[in-house]
PDB file of C-alpha atoms in Angstrom:
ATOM      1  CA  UNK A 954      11.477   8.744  18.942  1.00  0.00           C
ATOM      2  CA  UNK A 955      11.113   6.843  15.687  1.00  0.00           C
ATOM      3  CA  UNK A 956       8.725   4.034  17.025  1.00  0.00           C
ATOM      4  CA  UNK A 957       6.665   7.080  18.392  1.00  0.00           C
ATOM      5  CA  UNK A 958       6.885   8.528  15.454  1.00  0.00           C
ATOM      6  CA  UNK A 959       5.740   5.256  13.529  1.00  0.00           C
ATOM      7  CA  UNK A 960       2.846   4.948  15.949  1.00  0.00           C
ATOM      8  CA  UNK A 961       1.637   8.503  15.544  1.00  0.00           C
ATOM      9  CA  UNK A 962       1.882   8.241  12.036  1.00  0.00           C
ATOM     10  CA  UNK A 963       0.749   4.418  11.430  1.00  0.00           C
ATOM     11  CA  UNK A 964      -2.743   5.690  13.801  1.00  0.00           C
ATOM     12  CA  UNK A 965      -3.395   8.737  11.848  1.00  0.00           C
ATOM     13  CA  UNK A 966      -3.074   6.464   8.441  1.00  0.00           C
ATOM     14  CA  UNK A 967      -5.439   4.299  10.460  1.00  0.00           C
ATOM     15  CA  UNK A 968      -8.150   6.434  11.460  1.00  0.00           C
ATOM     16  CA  UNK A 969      -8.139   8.371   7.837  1.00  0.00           C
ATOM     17  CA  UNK A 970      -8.977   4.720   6.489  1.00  0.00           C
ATOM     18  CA  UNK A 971     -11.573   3.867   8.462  1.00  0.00           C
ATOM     19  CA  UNK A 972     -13.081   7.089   8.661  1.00  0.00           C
ATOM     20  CA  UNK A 973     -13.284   7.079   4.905  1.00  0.00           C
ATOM     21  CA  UNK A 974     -14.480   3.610   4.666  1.00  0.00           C
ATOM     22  CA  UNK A 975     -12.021   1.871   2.995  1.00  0.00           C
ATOM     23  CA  UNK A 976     -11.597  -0.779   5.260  1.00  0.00           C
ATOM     24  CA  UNK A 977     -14.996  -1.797   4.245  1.00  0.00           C
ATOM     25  CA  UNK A 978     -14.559  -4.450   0.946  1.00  0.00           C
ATOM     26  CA  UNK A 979     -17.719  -4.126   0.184  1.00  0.00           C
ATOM     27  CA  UNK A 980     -17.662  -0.032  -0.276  1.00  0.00           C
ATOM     28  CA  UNK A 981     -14.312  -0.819  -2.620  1.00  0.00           C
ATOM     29  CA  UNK A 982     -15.590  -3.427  -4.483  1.00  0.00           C
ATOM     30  CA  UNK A 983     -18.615  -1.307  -5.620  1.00  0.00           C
ATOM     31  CA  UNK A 984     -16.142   1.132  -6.900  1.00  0.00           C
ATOM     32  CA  UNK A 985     -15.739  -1.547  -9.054  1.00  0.00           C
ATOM     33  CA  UNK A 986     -18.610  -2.003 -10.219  1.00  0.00           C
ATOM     34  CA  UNK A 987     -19.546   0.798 -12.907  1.00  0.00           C
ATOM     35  CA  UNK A 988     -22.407  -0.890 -14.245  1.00  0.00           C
ATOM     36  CA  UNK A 989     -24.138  -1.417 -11.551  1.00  0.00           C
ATOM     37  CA  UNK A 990     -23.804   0.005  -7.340  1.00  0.00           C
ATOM     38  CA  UNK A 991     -21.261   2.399  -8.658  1.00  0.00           C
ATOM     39  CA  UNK A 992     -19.641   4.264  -5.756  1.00  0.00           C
ATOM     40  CA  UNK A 993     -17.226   6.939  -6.559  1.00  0.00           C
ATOM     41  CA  UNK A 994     -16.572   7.991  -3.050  1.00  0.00           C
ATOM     42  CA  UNK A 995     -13.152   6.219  -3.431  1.00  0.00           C
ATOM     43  CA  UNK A 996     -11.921   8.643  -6.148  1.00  0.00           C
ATOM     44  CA  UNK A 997     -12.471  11.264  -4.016  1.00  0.00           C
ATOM     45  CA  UNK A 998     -10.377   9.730  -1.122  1.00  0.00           C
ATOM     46  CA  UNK A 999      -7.575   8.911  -3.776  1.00  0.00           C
ATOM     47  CA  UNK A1000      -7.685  12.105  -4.569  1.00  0.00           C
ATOM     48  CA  UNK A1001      -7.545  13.736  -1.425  1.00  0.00           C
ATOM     49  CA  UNK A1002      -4.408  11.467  -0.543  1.00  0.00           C
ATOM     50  CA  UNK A1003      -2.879  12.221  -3.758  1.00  0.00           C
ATOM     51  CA  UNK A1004      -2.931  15.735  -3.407  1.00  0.00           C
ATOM     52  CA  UNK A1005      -1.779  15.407   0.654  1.00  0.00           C
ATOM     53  CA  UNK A1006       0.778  13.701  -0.683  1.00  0.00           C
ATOM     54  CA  UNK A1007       1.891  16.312  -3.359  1.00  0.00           C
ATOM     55  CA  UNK A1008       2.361  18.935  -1.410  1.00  0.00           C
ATOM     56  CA  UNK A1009       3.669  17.041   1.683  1.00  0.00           C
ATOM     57  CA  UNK A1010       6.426  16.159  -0.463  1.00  0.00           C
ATOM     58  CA  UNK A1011       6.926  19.196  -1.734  1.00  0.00           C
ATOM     59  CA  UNK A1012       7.393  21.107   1.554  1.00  0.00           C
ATOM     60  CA  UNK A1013       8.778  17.795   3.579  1.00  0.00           C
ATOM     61  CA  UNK A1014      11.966  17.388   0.767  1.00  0.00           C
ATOM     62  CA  UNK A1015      12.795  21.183   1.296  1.00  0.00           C
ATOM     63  CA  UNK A1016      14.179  20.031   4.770  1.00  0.00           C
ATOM     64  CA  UNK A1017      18.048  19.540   5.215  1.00  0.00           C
ATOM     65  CA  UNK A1018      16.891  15.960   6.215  1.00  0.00           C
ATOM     66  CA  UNK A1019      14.359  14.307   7.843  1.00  0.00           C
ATOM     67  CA  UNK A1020      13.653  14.732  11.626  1.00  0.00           C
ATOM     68  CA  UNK A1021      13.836  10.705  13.103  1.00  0.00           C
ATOM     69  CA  UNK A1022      16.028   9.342  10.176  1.00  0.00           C
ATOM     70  CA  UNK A1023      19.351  10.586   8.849  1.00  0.00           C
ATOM     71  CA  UNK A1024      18.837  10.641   5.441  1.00  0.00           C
ATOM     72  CA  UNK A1025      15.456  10.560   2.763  1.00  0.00           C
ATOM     73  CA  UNK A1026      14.920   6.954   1.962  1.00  0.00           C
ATOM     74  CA  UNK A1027      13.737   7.986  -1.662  1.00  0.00           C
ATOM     75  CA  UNK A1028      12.948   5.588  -4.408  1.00  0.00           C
ATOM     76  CA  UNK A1029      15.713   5.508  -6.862  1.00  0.00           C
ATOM     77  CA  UNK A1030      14.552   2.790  -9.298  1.00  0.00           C
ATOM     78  CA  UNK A1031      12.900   4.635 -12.553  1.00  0.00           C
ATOM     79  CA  UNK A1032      12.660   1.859 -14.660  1.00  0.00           C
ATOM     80  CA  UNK A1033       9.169   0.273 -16.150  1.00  0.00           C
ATOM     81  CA  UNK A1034      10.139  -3.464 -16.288  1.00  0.00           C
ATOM     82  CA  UNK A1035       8.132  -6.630 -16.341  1.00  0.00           C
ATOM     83  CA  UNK A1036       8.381  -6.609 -12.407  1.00  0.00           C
ATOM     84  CA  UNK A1037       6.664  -3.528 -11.922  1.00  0.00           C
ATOM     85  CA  UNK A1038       3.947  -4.345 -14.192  1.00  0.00           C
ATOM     86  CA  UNK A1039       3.414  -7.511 -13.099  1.00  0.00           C
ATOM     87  CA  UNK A1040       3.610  -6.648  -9.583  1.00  0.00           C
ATOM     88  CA  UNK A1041       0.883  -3.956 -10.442  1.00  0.00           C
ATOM     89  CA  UNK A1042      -1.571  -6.263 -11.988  1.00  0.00           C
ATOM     90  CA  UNK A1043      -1.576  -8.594  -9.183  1.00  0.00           C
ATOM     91  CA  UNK A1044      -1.570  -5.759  -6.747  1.00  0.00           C
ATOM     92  CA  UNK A1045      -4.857  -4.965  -8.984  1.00  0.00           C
ATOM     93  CA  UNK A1046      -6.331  -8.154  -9.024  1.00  0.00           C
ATOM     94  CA  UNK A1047      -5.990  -8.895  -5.712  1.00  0.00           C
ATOM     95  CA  UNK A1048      -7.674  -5.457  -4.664  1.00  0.00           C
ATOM     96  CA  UNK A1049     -10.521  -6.103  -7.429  1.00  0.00           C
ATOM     97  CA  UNK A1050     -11.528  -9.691  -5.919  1.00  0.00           C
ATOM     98  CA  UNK A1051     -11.210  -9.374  -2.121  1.00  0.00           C
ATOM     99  CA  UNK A1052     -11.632  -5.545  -1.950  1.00  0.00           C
ATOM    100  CA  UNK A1053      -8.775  -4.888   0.299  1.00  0.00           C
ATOM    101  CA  UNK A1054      -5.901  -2.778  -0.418  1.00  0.00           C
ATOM    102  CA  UNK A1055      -2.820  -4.106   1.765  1.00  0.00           C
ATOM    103  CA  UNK A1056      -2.397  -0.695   3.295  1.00  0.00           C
ATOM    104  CA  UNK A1057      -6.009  -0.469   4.411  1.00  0.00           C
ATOM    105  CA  UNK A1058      -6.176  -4.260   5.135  1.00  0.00           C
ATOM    106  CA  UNK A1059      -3.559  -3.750   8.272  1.00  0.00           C
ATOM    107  CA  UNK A1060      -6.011  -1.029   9.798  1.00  0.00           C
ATOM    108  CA  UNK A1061      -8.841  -3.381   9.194  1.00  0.00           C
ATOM    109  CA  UNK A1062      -7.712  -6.298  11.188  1.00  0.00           C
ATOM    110  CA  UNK A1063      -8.756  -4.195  14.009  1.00  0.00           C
ATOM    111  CA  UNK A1064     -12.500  -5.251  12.928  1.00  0.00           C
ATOM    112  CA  UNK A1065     -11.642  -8.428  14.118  1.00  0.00           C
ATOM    113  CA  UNK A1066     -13.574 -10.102  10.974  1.00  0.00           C
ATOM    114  CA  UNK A1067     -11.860 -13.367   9.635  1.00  0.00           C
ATOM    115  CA  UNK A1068     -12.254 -12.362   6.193  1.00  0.00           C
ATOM    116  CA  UNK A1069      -9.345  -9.279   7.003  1.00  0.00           C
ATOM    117  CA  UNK A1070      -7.223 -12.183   8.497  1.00  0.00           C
ATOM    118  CA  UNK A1071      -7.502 -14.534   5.608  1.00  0.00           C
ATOM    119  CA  UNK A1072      -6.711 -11.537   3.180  1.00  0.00           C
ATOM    120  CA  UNK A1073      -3.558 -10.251   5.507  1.00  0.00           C
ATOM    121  CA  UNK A1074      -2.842 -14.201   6.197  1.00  0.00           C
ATOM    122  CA  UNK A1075      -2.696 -14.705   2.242  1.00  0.00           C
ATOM    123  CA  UNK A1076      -0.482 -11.266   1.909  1.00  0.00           C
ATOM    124  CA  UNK A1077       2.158 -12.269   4.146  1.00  0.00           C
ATOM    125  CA  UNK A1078       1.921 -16.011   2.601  1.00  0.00           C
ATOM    126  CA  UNK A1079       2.412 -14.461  -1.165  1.00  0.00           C
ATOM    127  CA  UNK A1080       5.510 -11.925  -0.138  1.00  0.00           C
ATOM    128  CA  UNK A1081       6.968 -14.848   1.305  1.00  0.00           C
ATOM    129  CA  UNK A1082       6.656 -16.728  -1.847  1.00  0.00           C
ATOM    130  CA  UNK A1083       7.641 -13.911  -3.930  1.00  0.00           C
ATOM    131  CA  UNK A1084      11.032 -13.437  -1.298  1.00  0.00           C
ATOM    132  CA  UNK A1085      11.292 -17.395  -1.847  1.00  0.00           C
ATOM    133  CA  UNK A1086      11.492 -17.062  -5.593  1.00  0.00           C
ATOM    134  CA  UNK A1087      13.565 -13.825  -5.777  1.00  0.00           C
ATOM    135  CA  UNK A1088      16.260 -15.784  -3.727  1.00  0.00           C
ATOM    136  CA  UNK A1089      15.979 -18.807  -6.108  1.00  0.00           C
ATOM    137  CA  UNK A1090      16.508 -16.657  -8.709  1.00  0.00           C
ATOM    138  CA  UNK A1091      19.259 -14.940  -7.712  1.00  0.00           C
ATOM    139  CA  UNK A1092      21.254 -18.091  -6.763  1.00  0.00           C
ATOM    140  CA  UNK A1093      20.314 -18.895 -10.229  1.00  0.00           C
ATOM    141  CA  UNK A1094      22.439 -15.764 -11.184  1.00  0.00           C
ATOM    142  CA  UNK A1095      25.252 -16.578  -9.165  1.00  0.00           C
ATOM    143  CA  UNK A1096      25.976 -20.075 -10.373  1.00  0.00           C
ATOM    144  CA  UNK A1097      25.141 -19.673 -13.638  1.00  0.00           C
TER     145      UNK A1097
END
C-alpha cells in the first residue's frame, strides 16, 4: 500500500509539473529575468501549491494519524542556523543558473534531454558530497 501510495502520489506531483511547465528551464529562468522576458506564470503555480498545501495540512493533521504510515513524520527542527541559510542559497543558485528545481527536475528526466540528466547527475553528485562532509565532520566531533 505505501509504494502505491508513493506512485499515485509521486505521478500526480508529476503531471501538475509538467502541465504547468516547470519542467521547462527555460520558462523558470525567465521568471528570472525581470528586466527583460519576464514570466510570472511561476508565481501563480507557487501560489497555487502554497495554498494546496495550506489547507491540505490543515485538514490532513486533524487525522488520528496518517493512513500508510504510523505516525506524522513532521519537521521538528525550528532553528535558523548557518545550515539552513546556506543550504537555501545554494538551493537558489542552483535553481537561478540551470533553471531546475530538484523536485521538478525528477519529473523532467522523463523528457529524456541530457541537460535534465546532467542537472539530476550533478544533484545526486553534490548530496553525496554534502553526506561525505557531514560524516567528516561529525567524526571530527567525536574525536575531538
Amino acid at each position: 500500500m505505501r509504494i502505491l501510495s508513493a506512485l499515485l502520489v509521486g505521478l500526480v506531483f508529476g503531471v501538475g509539473i509538467a502541465i504547468s511547465g516547470m519542467i521547462n528551464p527555460a520558462k523558470v529562468l525567465n521568471f528570472f529575468d525581470v528586466a527583460g522576458t519576464w514570466d510570472p506564470s511561476l508565481i501563480f503555480v507557487m501560489g497555487g501549491a502554497l495554498l494546496t498545501t495550506f489547507i491540505g495540512y490543515r485538514l490532513v493533521l486533524k487525522r488520528p494519524g496518517p493512513i500508510v504510515e504510523a505516525e506524522f513524520k513532521l519537521p521538528t527542527n525550528t532553528v535558523i542556523d548557518a545550515r539552513l541559510i546556506g543550504g537555501s542559497a545554494v538551493f537558489g543558485l542552483g535553481w537561478g543558473i540551470a533553471g531546475f528545481c530538484p523536485g521538478a527536475a525528477v519529473p523532467a528526466l522523463g523528457s529524456g534531454r541530457y541537460e535534465v540528466v546532467a542537472f539530476v547527475a550533478a544533484l545526486l553528485t553534490g548530496l553525496w558530497v554534502a553526506k561525505m562532509i557531514q560524516t567528516k565532520q561529525a567524526d571530527r566531533r567525536v574525536t575531538a
